[in-house]
mmCIF file of C-alpha atoms in Angstrom:
data_model
loop_
_atom_site.group_PDB
_atom_site.id
_atom_site.type_symbol
_atom_site.label_atom_id
_atom_site.label_comp_id
_atom_site.label_asym_id
_atom_site.label_seq_id
_atom_site.Cartn_x
_atom_site.Cartn_y
_atom_site.Cartn_z
ATOM 1 C CA MET Q 1 0.000 0.000 0.000
ATOM 2 C CA LEU Q 2 1.309 3.425 -1.005
ATOM 3 C CA ARG Q 3 -0.133 6.442 0.809
ATOM 4 C CA ILE Q 4 0.611 10.084 0.034
ATOM 5 C CA GLU Q 5 -0.546 12.369 2.814
ATOM 6 C CA HIS Q 6 -0.843 16.170 2.447
ATOM 7 C CA VAL Q 7 2.261 16.405 0.253
ATOM 8 C CA THR Q 8 3.276 19.840 -0.990
ATOM 9 C CA LYS Q 9 6.446 20.647 -2.919
ATOM 10 C CA ARG Q 10 7.838 24.162 -3.327
ATOM 11 C CA TYR Q 11 10.969 25.561 -4.893
ATOM 12 C CA GLY Q 12 11.372 28.858 -3.111
ATOM 13 C CA LYS Q 13 8.001 30.564 -3.461
ATOM 14 C CA THR Q 14 7.003 28.446 -6.477
ATOM 15 C CA GLU Q 15 4.481 25.762 -5.583
ATOM 16 C CA VAL Q 16 4.840 22.707 -7.849
ATOM 17 C CA LEU Q 17 2.487 20.360 -5.967
ATOM 18 C CA LYS Q 18 -0.193 21.373 -3.482
ATOM 19 C CA ASP Q 19 -1.666 19.170 -0.729
ATOM 20 C CA ILE Q 20 -1.578 15.862 -2.639
ATOM 21 C CA ASN Q 21 -3.516 13.047 -0.965
ATOM 22 C CA LEU Q 22 -3.582 9.614 -2.630
ATOM 23 C CA GLU Q 23 -3.889 5.996 -1.513
ATOM 24 C CA MET Q 24 -2.984 3.100 -3.806
ATOM 25 C CA GLY Q 25 -3.218 -0.668 -3.523
ATOM 26 C CA PRO Q 26 -2.332 -3.214 -6.227
ATOM 27 C CA GLY Q 27 -3.328 -2.070 -9.704
ATOM 28 C CA ILE Q 28 -2.438 0.365 -12.463
ATOM 29 C CA TYR Q 29 -2.817 4.087 -11.848
ATOM 30 C CA GLY Q 30 -2.534 6.657 -14.610
ATOM 31 C CA ILE Q 31 -1.485 10.226 -13.843
ATOM 32 C CA ILE Q 32 -2.651 12.517 -16.629
ATOM 33 C CA ALA Q 33 -1.770 16.173 -16.998
ATOM 34 C CA PRO Q 34 -0.104 18.470 -19.526
ATOM 35 C CA ASN Q 35 3.649 18.927 -19.345
ATOM 36 C CA GLY Q 36 4.663 21.148 -16.453
ATOM 37 C CA ALA Q 37 1.734 20.180 -14.224
ATOM 38 C CA GLY Q 38 3.854 18.350 -11.619
ATOM 39 C CA LYS Q 39 3.731 14.712 -12.817
ATOM 40 C CA THR Q 40 7.514 14.258 -12.829
ATOM 41 C CA THR Q 41 7.909 15.988 -9.463
ATOM 42 C CA LEU Q 42 5.358 13.610 -7.929
ATOM 43 C CA MET Q 43 7.207 10.615 -9.391
ATOM 44 C CA LYS Q 44 10.536 11.861 -8.000
ATOM 45 C CA LEU Q 45 9.009 12.367 -4.563
ATOM 46 C CA ILE Q 46 7.729 8.781 -4.529
ATOM 47 C CA ALA Q 47 11.149 7.573 -5.751
ATOM 48 C CA THR Q 48 12.894 9.562 -2.935
ATOM 49 C CA LEU Q 49 14.855 11.587 -5.470
ATOM 50 C CA LEU Q 50 13.121 14.672 -4.058
ATOM 51 C CA PHE Q 51 11.636 15.318 -0.641
ATOM 52 C CA PRO Q 52 8.335 17.010 0.218
ATOM 53 C CA THR Q 53 8.278 20.539 1.557
ATOM 54 C CA GLU Q 54 5.277 19.430 3.591
ATOM 55 C CA GLY Q 55 3.585 16.068 4.111
ATOM 56 C CA LEU Q 56 4.738 12.457 4.140
ATOM 57 C CA ILE Q 57 4.695 9.380 1.888
ATOM 58 C CA TYR Q 58 4.181 5.899 3.363
ATOM 59 C CA TRP Q 59 4.810 2.372 2.099
ATOM 60 C CA ASN Q 60 2.851 -0.195 4.109
ATOM 61 C CA GLU Q 61 2.345 2.447 6.824
ATOM 62 C CA GLN Q 62 6.065 3.205 7.145
ATOM 63 C CA GLU Q 63 7.519 6.515 5.988
ATOM 64 C CA ILE Q 64 9.534 5.833 2.841
ATOM 65 C CA VAL Q 65 12.613 7.925 3.666
ATOM 66 C CA SER Q 66 13.066 6.082 6.957
ATOM 67 C CA LEU Q 67 12.882 2.735 5.119
ATOM 68 C CA GLY Q 68 15.976 3.612 3.072
ATOM 69 C CA ALA Q 69 17.416 0.684 1.100
ATOM 70 C CA ASP Q 70 14.519 -1.589 2.050
ATOM 71 C CA TYR Q 71 12.168 0.734 0.190
ATOM 72 C CA ARG Q 72 14.439 1.118 -2.844
ATOM 73 C CA SER Q 73 14.683 -2.676 -3.109
ATOM 74 C CA ILE Q 74 10.953 -2.924 -3.903
ATOM 75 C CA LEU Q 75 10.972 0.077 -6.234
ATOM 76 C CA GLY Q 76 11.335 0.157 -10.025
ATOM 77 C CA TYR Q 77 11.704 3.612 -11.566
ATOM 78 C CA MET Q 78 11.921 4.803 -15.154
ATOM 79 C CA PRO Q 79 12.562 8.569 -15.304
ATOM 80 C CA GLN Q 80 11.259 10.804 -18.058
ATOM 81 C CA LYS Q 81 14.795 11.123 -19.441
ATOM 82 C CA PRO Q 82 16.561 7.835 -18.703
ATOM 83 C CA GLY Q 83 20.335 7.717 -18.513
ATOM 84 C CA TYR Q 84 22.464 5.012 -20.102
ATOM 85 C CA TYR Q 85 26.075 4.151 -20.912
ATOM 86 C CA ARG Q 86 26.653 4.809 -24.591
ATOM 87 C CA ASN Q 87 29.326 2.161 -25.107
ATOM 88 C CA TYR Q 88 27.453 -0.705 -23.434
ATOM 89 C CA THR Q 89 25.213 -3.183 -25.204
ATOM 90 C CA ALA Q 90 21.693 -3.410 -23.803
ATOM 91 C CA PHE Q 91 22.550 -6.740 -22.142
ATOM 92 C CA ASP Q 92 25.751 -5.362 -20.585
ATOM 93 C CA PHE Q 93 23.982 -2.226 -19.367
ATOM 94 C CA LEU Q 94 21.233 -4.207 -17.675
ATOM 95 C CA SER Q 95 23.812 -6.606 -16.211
ATOM 96 C CA TYR Q 96 25.592 -3.620 -14.666
ATOM 97 C CA ILE Q 97 22.320 -2.331 -13.190
ATOM 98 C CA ALA Q 98 21.620 -5.819 -11.815
ATOM 99 C CA VAL Q 99 24.977 -5.777 -9.974
ATOM 100 C CA LEU Q 100 24.114 -2.403 -8.427
ATOM 101 C CA GLN Q 101 20.778 -3.824 -7.298
ATOM 102 C CA GLY Q 102 22.404 -6.920 -5.789
ATOM 103 C CA ILE Q 103 20.641 -9.369 -8.116
ATOM 104 C CA PRO Q 104 22.567 -12.679 -8.372
ATOM 105 C CA HIS Q 105 24.285 -13.151 -11.742
ATOM 106 C CA GLU Q 106 22.468 -16.367 -12.647
ATOM 107 C CA THR Q 107 19.067 -14.860 -11.875
ATOM 108 C CA ALA Q 108 19.931 -11.560 -13.547
ATOM 109 C CA SER Q 109 21.066 -13.108 -16.822
ATOM 110 C CA GLU Q 110 17.853 -15.075 -17.246
ATOM 111 C CA LYS Q 111 15.707 -12.086 -16.262
ATOM 112 C CA ILE Q 112 17.514 -9.729 -18.652
ATOM 113 C CA ARG Q 113 17.067 -12.080 -21.587
ATOM 114 C CA PHE Q 114 13.369 -12.480 -20.778
ATOM 115 C CA LEU Q 115 12.729 -8.730 -20.509
ATOM 116 C CA LEU Q 116 14.637 -7.770 -23.649
ATOM 117 C CA GLU Q 117 12.879 -10.433 -25.701
ATOM 118 C CA ARG Q 118 9.500 -9.422 -24.229
ATOM 119 C CA LEU Q 119 10.219 -5.853 -25.371
ATOM 120 C CA ASN Q 120 11.245 -7.029 -28.855
ATOM 121 C CA LEU Q 121 14.954 -6.407 -28.310
ATOM 122 C CA ASP Q 122 17.662 -8.973 -29.062
ATOM 123 C CA PRO Q 123 19.653 -9.804 -25.897
ATOM 124 C CA ASP Q 124 22.549 -10.959 -28.100
ATOM 125 C CA ASP Q 125 22.601 -7.783 -30.212
ATOM 126 C CA PRO Q 126 26.260 -6.577 -30.276
ATOM 127 C CA LYS Q 127 25.288 -2.969 -31.104
ATOM 128 C CA LYS Q 128 26.115 -0.349 -28.505
ATOM 129 C CA LEU Q 129 23.368 1.756 -26.947
ATOM 130 C CA LYS Q 130 24.762 4.847 -28.691
ATOM 131 C CA SER Q 131 23.550 3.374 -31.990
ATOM 132 C CA TYR Q 132 20.042 2.558 -30.716
ATOM 133 C CA SER Q 133 16.996 4.474 -31.915
ATOM 134 C CA GLY Q 134 14.970 6.500 -29.413
ATOM 135 C CA GLY Q 135 12.338 3.785 -29.231
ATOM 136 C CA MET Q 136 14.933 1.077 -28.572
ATOM 137 C CA LEU Q 137 16.483 3.144 -25.771
ATOM 138 C CA GLN Q 138 13.040 3.666 -24.292
ATOM 139 C CA ARG Q 139 12.377 -0.081 -24.274
ATOM 140 C CA THR Q 140 15.776 -0.689 -22.660
ATOM 141 C CA ALA Q 141 14.835 1.802 -19.937
ATOM 142 C CA ILE Q 142 11.537 -0.012 -19.363
ATOM 143 C CA ALA Q 143 13.453 -3.287 -18.973
ATOM 144 C CA GLN Q 144 15.744 -1.603 -16.426
ATOM 145 C CA ALA Q 145 12.746 -0.509 -14.341
ATOM 146 C CA LEU Q 146 11.376 -4.072 -14.304
ATOM 147 C CA LEU Q 147 14.676 -5.803 -13.599
ATOM 148 C CA ASN Q 148 14.246 -6.283 -9.837
ATOM 149 C CA ASP Q 149 10.617 -7.447 -10.177
ATOM 150 C CA PRO Q 150 9.455 -4.397 -8.191
ATOM 151 C CA GLN Q 151 6.360 -4.260 -6.013
ATOM 152 C CA LEU Q 152 6.054 -0.551 -6.838
ATOM 153 C CA LEU Q 153 6.749 0.492 -10.430
ATOM 154 C CA LEU Q 154 7.006 4.156 -11.446
ATOM 155 C CA LEU Q 155 7.009 4.950 -15.170
ATOM 156 C CA ASP Q 156 7.351 8.578 -16.249
ATOM 157 C CA GLU Q 157 6.197 9.100 -19.865
ATOM 158 C CA PRO Q 158 7.216 5.517 -20.791
ATOM 159 C CA THR Q 159 5.669 5.445 -24.284
ATOM 160 C CA ALA Q 160 7.474 8.510 -25.625
ATOM 161 C CA GLY Q 161 9.254 7.437 -28.798
ATOM 162 C CA LEU Q 162 7.462 4.088 -29.116
ATOM 163 C CA ASP Q 163 5.701 3.297 -32.379
ATOM 164 C CA PRO Q 164 2.025 2.185 -32.267
ATOM 165 C CA GLY Q 165 2.870 -1.529 -32.326
ATOM 166 C CA GLU Q 166 5.336 -1.205 -29.464
ATOM 167 C CA ARG Q 167 2.802 0.814 -27.468
ATOM 168 C CA VAL Q 168 0.351 -2.076 -27.743
ATOM 169 C CA ASN Q 169 3.065 -4.557 -26.714
ATOM 170 C CA PHE Q 170 3.981 -2.348 -23.764
ATOM 171 C CA ARG Q 171 0.373 -2.113 -22.580
ATOM 172 C CA ASN Q 172 -0.010 -5.904 -22.801
ATOM 173 C CA MET Q 173 3.206 -6.372 -20.868
ATOM 174 C CA LEU Q 174 2.098 -4.010 -18.097
ATOM 175 C CA HIS Q 175 -1.236 -5.778 -17.823
ATOM 176 C CA ASP Q 176 0.561 -9.109 -17.325
ATOM 177 C CA PHE Q 177 2.972 -7.576 -14.819
ATOM 178 C CA SER Q 178 0.412 -5.683 -12.710
ATOM 179 C CA LYS Q 179 -0.982 -8.575 -10.656
ATOM 180 C CA GLU Q 180 -0.363 -7.932 -6.927
ATOM 181 C CA LYS Q 181 1.767 -4.868 -7.760
ATOM 182 C CA ILE Q 182 1.291 -1.106 -7.827
ATOM 183 C CA ILE Q 183 2.069 0.575 -11.130
ATOM 184 C CA LEU Q 184 2.021 4.345 -11.419
ATOM 185 C CA LEU Q 185 2.277 5.620 -14.975
ATOM 186 C CA SER Q 186 2.408 9.304 -15.861
ATOM 187 C CA THR Q 187 1.607 10.579 -19.329
ATOM 188 C CA HIS Q 188 -0.033 13.334 -21.338
ATOM 189 C CA ILE Q 189 -1.066 10.785 -23.999
ATOM 190 C CA VAL Q 190 -4.578 9.771 -22.954
ATOM 191 C CA SER Q 191 -4.890 6.787 -25.297
ATOM 192 C CA ASP Q 192 -1.948 5.070 -23.589
ATOM 193 C CA ILE Q 193 -3.880 4.365 -20.408
ATOM 194 C CA GLU Q 194 -7.606 4.719 -21.139
ATOM 195 C CA THR Q 195 -8.072 0.943 -21.443
ATOM 196 C CA LEU Q 196 -5.173 -0.014 -19.161
ATOM 197 C CA ALA Q 197 -5.469 1.918 -15.891
ATOM 198 C CA ASP Q 198 -7.700 0.863 -13.011
ATOM 199 C CA ARG Q 199 -7.843 4.458 -11.832
ATOM 200 C CA ILE Q 200 -7.054 7.793 -13.443
ATOM 201 C CA ILE Q 201 -5.602 10.745 -11.541
ATOM 202 C CA PHE Q 202 -5.862 14.175 -13.154
ATOM 203 C CA LEU Q 203 -3.594 16.945 -11.869
ATOM 204 C CA LYS Q 204 -4.602 20.567 -12.376
ATOM 205 C CA ASP Q 205 -3.241 23.730 -10.799
ATOM 206 C CA HIS Q 206 -0.657 21.507 -9.050
ATOM 207 C CA ALA Q 207 -3.325 19.583 -7.111
ATOM 208 C CA VAL Q 208 -5.417 16.425 -7.584
ATOM 209 C CA TYR Q 209 -8.369 17.457 -9.756
ATOM 210 C CA ALA Q 210 -9.945 13.999 -10.146
ATOM 211 C CA ASN Q 211 -9.191 10.460 -8.953
ATOM 212 C CA ASP Q 212 -11.602 7.770 -10.140
ATOM 213 C CA THR Q 213 -12.076 4.830 -12.472
ATOM 214 C CA PRO Q 214 -11.954 5.553 -16.228
ATOM 215 C CA ALA Q 215 -15.629 4.562 -16.529
ATOM 216 C CA ASN Q 216 -16.750 6.984 -13.831
ATOM 217 C CA ILE Q 217 -14.645 9.802 -15.238
ATOM 218 C CA ARG Q 218 -16.056 9.289 -18.729
ATOM 219 C CA ALA Q 219 -19.583 9.083 -17.299
ATOM 220 C CA SER Q 220 -19.223 12.643 -15.987
ATOM 221 C CA LEU Q 221 -19.753 13.784 -19.599
ATOM 222 C CA ASN Q 222 -22.666 11.463 -20.429
ATOM 223 C CA GLY Q 223 -25.253 13.239 -22.573
ATOM 224 C CA LYS Q 224 -22.957 16.193 -23.205
ATOM 225 C CA ILE Q 225 -20.895 15.150 -26.260
ATOM 226 C CA TYR Q 226 -22.261 15.682 -29.793
ATOM 227 C CA ALA Q 227 -21.209 15.294 -33.417
ATOM 228 C CA VAL Q 228 -21.851 18.599 -35.209
ATOM 229 C CA PRO Q 229 -21.057 19.540 -38.839
ATOM 230 C CA GLN Q 230 -18.417 22.240 -39.065
ATOM 231 C CA SER Q 231 -20.823 24.423 -41.033
ATOM 232 C CA ALA Q 232 -23.522 24.346 -38.319
ATOM 233 C CA PRO Q 233 -23.869 27.377 -36.011
ATOM 234 C CA LEU Q 234 -22.952 26.672 -32.392
ATOM 235 C CA PRO Q 235 -24.494 28.273 -29.313
ATOM 236 C CA ASP Q 236 -22.227 30.284 -27.039
ATOM 237 C CA HIS Q 237 -22.263 27.585 -24.336
ATOM 238 C CA ALA Q 238 -20.826 24.884 -26.661
ATOM 239 C CA HIS Q 239 -17.145 23.925 -26.651
ATOM 240 C CA ILE Q 240 -15.323 22.367 -29.613
ATOM 241 C CA LEU Q 241 -13.231 19.419 -28.433
ATOM 242 C CA SER Q 242 -11.848 18.120 -31.727
ATOM 243 C CA GLU Q 243 -12.606 17.738 -35.395
ATOM 244 C CA GLN Q 244 -12.296 14.946 -37.916
ATOM 245 C CA PRO Q 245 -13.064 14.458 -41.619
ATOM 246 C CA SER Q 246 -16.091 12.423 -42.701
ATOM 247 C CA GLU Q 247 -17.962 11.592 -45.916
ATOM 248 C CA ASN Q 248 -20.205 14.586 -45.269
ATOM 249 C CA GLY Q 249 -17.383 17.034 -44.567
ATOM 250 C CA THR Q 250 -15.571 17.938 -41.365
ATOM 251 C CA MET Q 251 -17.419 16.965 -38.185
ATOM 252 C CA LEU Q 252 -16.838 18.659 -34.836
ATOM 253 C CA ARG Q 253 -16.839 16.836 -31.530
ATOM 254 C CA VAL Q 254 -18.650 19.287 -29.251
ATOM 255 C CA TYR Q 255 -19.348 19.538 -25.524
ATOM 256 C CA SER Q 256 -22.553 21.189 -24.368
ATOM 257 C CA ASP Q 257 -24.233 21.304 -20.951
ATOM 258 C CA ASP Q 258 -27.548 22.034 -22.655
ATOM 259 C CA PRO Q 259 -29.082 19.646 -25.228
ATOM 260 C CA LEU Q 260 -28.116 20.261 -28.868
ATOM 261 C CA ASP Q 261 -31.325 19.272 -30.592
ATOM 262 C CA GLY Q 262 -30.970 17.702 -34.008
ATOM 263 C CA PHE Q 263 -27.392 16.514 -33.530
ATOM 264 C CA LYS Q 264 -26.100 13.019 -32.760
ATOM 265 C CA MET Q 265 -25.108 12.347 -29.161
ATOM 266 C CA LEU Q 266 -21.776 10.530 -28.745
ATOM 267 C CA GLU Q 267 -20.256 8.325 -26.072
ATOM 268 C CA PRO Q 268 -17.696 10.381 -24.110
ATOM 269 C CA THR Q 269 -14.038 9.392 -24.078
ATOM 270 C CA LEU Q 270 -11.227 10.094 -21.652
ATOM 271 C CA GLU Q 271 -9.775 12.457 -24.230
ATOM 272 C CA ASP Q 272 -13.004 14.481 -24.098
ATOM 273 C CA VAL Q 273 -12.554 14.789 -20.332
ATOM 274 C CA TYR Q 274 -8.906 15.796 -20.790
ATOM 275 C CA LEU Q 275 -9.829 18.534 -23.246
ATOM 276 C CA MET Q 276 -12.571 19.861 -20.988
ATOM 277 C CA ILE Q 277 -10.229 19.981 -17.985
ATOM 278 C CA TYR Q 278 -7.268 21.535 -19.747
ATOM 279 C CA GLY Q 279 -9.032 23.756 -22.243
ATOM 280 C CA ALA Q 280 -11.518 23.356 -25.101
ATOM 281 C CA LYS Q 281 -12.226 25.891 -27.826
ATOM 282 C CA LYS Q 282 -15.342 28.017 -27.682
#
């Protein structure tokens, strides 16, 4: 169990996070917010790379800083900008990380091969990391975070640089891995976690704006999303969420508190919620 209690983080007079309260048991949690909203700061606080200005964070009712190495042994962390050794192969790099984590060589070798193959990387590839594409480096960083079979896994923007096929593979892998574990995944790409996360946490104005299941969050817009032709006049209370081409010309996806008679009502998506929270066009 991870519990975040009244956590605030300031740099001087600048408040980056404000009175964050969260409680998490086993499952997948998605943190969604635009860049600069405090997602990475929250991840670093949980990883003990930063410390709260106010408040405390607990793992199984013990404060994480006091747990020290015992806490870090159950933690897997992939930062937004992972570091790596340019002249190592992926296998050698992960072997080095395994030594730092105290994982026995025999266990580590088998685990590394499994993770690299699961992420569609060749464990016997002789190429150095400096020649890897951005997506390959990202997958290597994901493998590093999973190496110690963590009970608490923190992934900061893990799908950046992954192509659509690798994103699907990554989501399937996380689903398999999540049993009896806590996974916290931050992103500004809504589609990455809409069908994956058990709960969604929206941050706004440096605080928790919403914390609920994807179904409940989507349901907050039930009866308020419409398909409207671009040429149709819109009332002042309507908000344009997105637009897409169709056989009958460009169609607008529109939010309206009041009924829009004569237009098709649509099922809301998590992206609709995101656009309403962080700004939709009038």
